[in-house]
């Protein structure tokens, strides 16, 4: 029986290629009576290419998330902080964030928005009413800003609060905010492109932070060599041949020496007969 997880994954990939799948299904349905070689090849090729793209997309996300998990203690359920630009892009591309975000990140997701983002969207008016409506569907993340700051400043502050531990995914379409977040190590960034959610590759600051402990260890080892010289590795003593394994050797059986019962009882028999003789002699002497 095929693995249920794999079937679920391929179903997810196909759901992203619904248009190509419909075209291929129509072609097969129309030409089902007269099956020919390479029938509906163009439609099938488009569907196959679409599925391959989705496979690459999900594998890329899994690979990048594993970097943050192993180096910055990122653990599911993931918390995603989004701003108004990301919500507006999701609305324009008709992306259901509650449905698509957990599928893409392959884990439970808690989508959140700060109070500063909501206040900024309210000030901007009816032009961003759709984005405001989407943001109000999610829980509000507490931020310590009184009075309220702009969304960019608020999210920057939330990112700087994380020290060596990634707590949030930051979802934004703002180029200025994205560049500012890339200067902080350990910040995973989500954005929307090609009608799909994507994760940005780790920034240079993140890569340097990951490689820093290795560089420090190399420096310490070099200082040790300079001060103490090269350490001579102790020679390993060769162990000589050992005796046989005591567990594999059979134990010697003790030989039980059986003595003759007659021989054991013979001395006692002699003593009894001698006593009788003595008694008999005494009686005879007394009678005389």
mmCIF file of N, CA and C in Angstrom, residues 6 21 99 104 118 123-125 142 216 221 224 240 267 281:
data_model
loop_
_atom_site.group_PDB
_atom_site.id
_atom_site.type_symbol
_atom_site.label_atom_id
_atom_site.label_comp_id
_atom_site.label_asym_id
_atom_site.label_seq_id
_atom_site.Cartn_x
_atom_site.Cartn_y
_atom_site.Cartn_z
ATOM 1 N N UNK A 6 2.880 10.514 1.169
ATOM 2 C CA UNK A 6 3.267 10.838 -0.208
ATOM 3 C C UNK A 6 2.040 11.156 -1.052
ATOM 4 N N UNK A 21 -4.482 20.609 -14.800
ATOM 5 C CA UNK A 21 -5.152 19.316 -14.636
ATOM 6 C C UNK A 21 -6.506 19.300 -15.342
ATOM 7 N N UNK A 99 -5.311 28.507 5.056
ATOM 8 C CA UNK A 99 -5.233 27.193 4.413
ATOM 9 C C UNK A 99 -3.860 26.927 3.808
ATOM 10 N N UNK A 104 2.336 25.081 3.190
ATOM 11 C CA UNK A 104 3.659 25.449 2.679
ATOM 12 C C UNK A 104 4.744 25.226 3.725
ATOM 13 N N UNK A 118 -2.451 47.240 12.555
ATOM 14 C CA UNK A 118 -3.896 47.478 12.437
ATOM 15 C C UNK A 118 -4.208 48.973 12.442
ATOM 16 N N UNK A 123 -5.775 54.000 9.438
ATOM 17 C CA UNK A 123 -5.504 55.382 9.038
ATOM 18 C C UNK A 123 -5.485 55.544 7.519
ATOM 19 N N UNK A 124 -5.026 54.503 6.814
ATOM 20 C CA UNK A 124 -4.907 54.599 5.354
ATOM 21 C C UNK A 124 -6.258 54.607 4.646
ATOM 22 N N UNK A 125 -7.312 54.214 5.332
ATOM 23 C CA UNK A 125 -8.652 54.376 4.775
ATOM 24 C C UNK A 125 -9.139 53.199 3.953
ATOM 25 N N UNK A 142 1.023 41.285 21.085
ATOM 26 C CA UNK A 142 1.285 42.455 21.921
ATOM 27 C C UNK A 142 2.636 43.068 21.568
ATOM 28 N N UNK A 216 35.410 30.927 15.623
ATOM 29 C CA UNK A 216 35.970 31.140 16.955
ATOM 30 C C UNK A 216 36.699 29.898 17.450
ATOM 31 N N UNK A 221 41.910 27.126 18.726
ATOM 32 C CA UNK A 221 42.860 26.033 18.466
ATOM 33 C C UNK A 221 44.209 26.558 17.981
ATOM 34 N N UNK A 224 46.118 27.939 20.956
ATOM 35 C CA UNK A 224 46.670 26.841 21.755
ATOM 36 C C UNK A 224 47.961 26.310 21.141
ATOM 37 N N UNK A 240 48.033 -7.299 23.630
ATOM 38 C CA UNK A 240 48.477 -8.618 23.193
ATOM 39 C C UNK A 240 47.335 -9.612 23.140
ATOM 40 N N UNK A 267 34.016 -50.713 59.361
ATOM 41 C CA UNK A 267 34.606 -50.420 60.668
ATOM 42 C C UNK A 267 33.587 -50.394 61.780
ATOM 43 N N UNK A 281 32.200 -62.428 77.400
ATOM 44 C CA UNK A 281 33.293 -62.886 78.262
ATOM 45 C C UNK A 281 33.064 -62.486 79.716
#
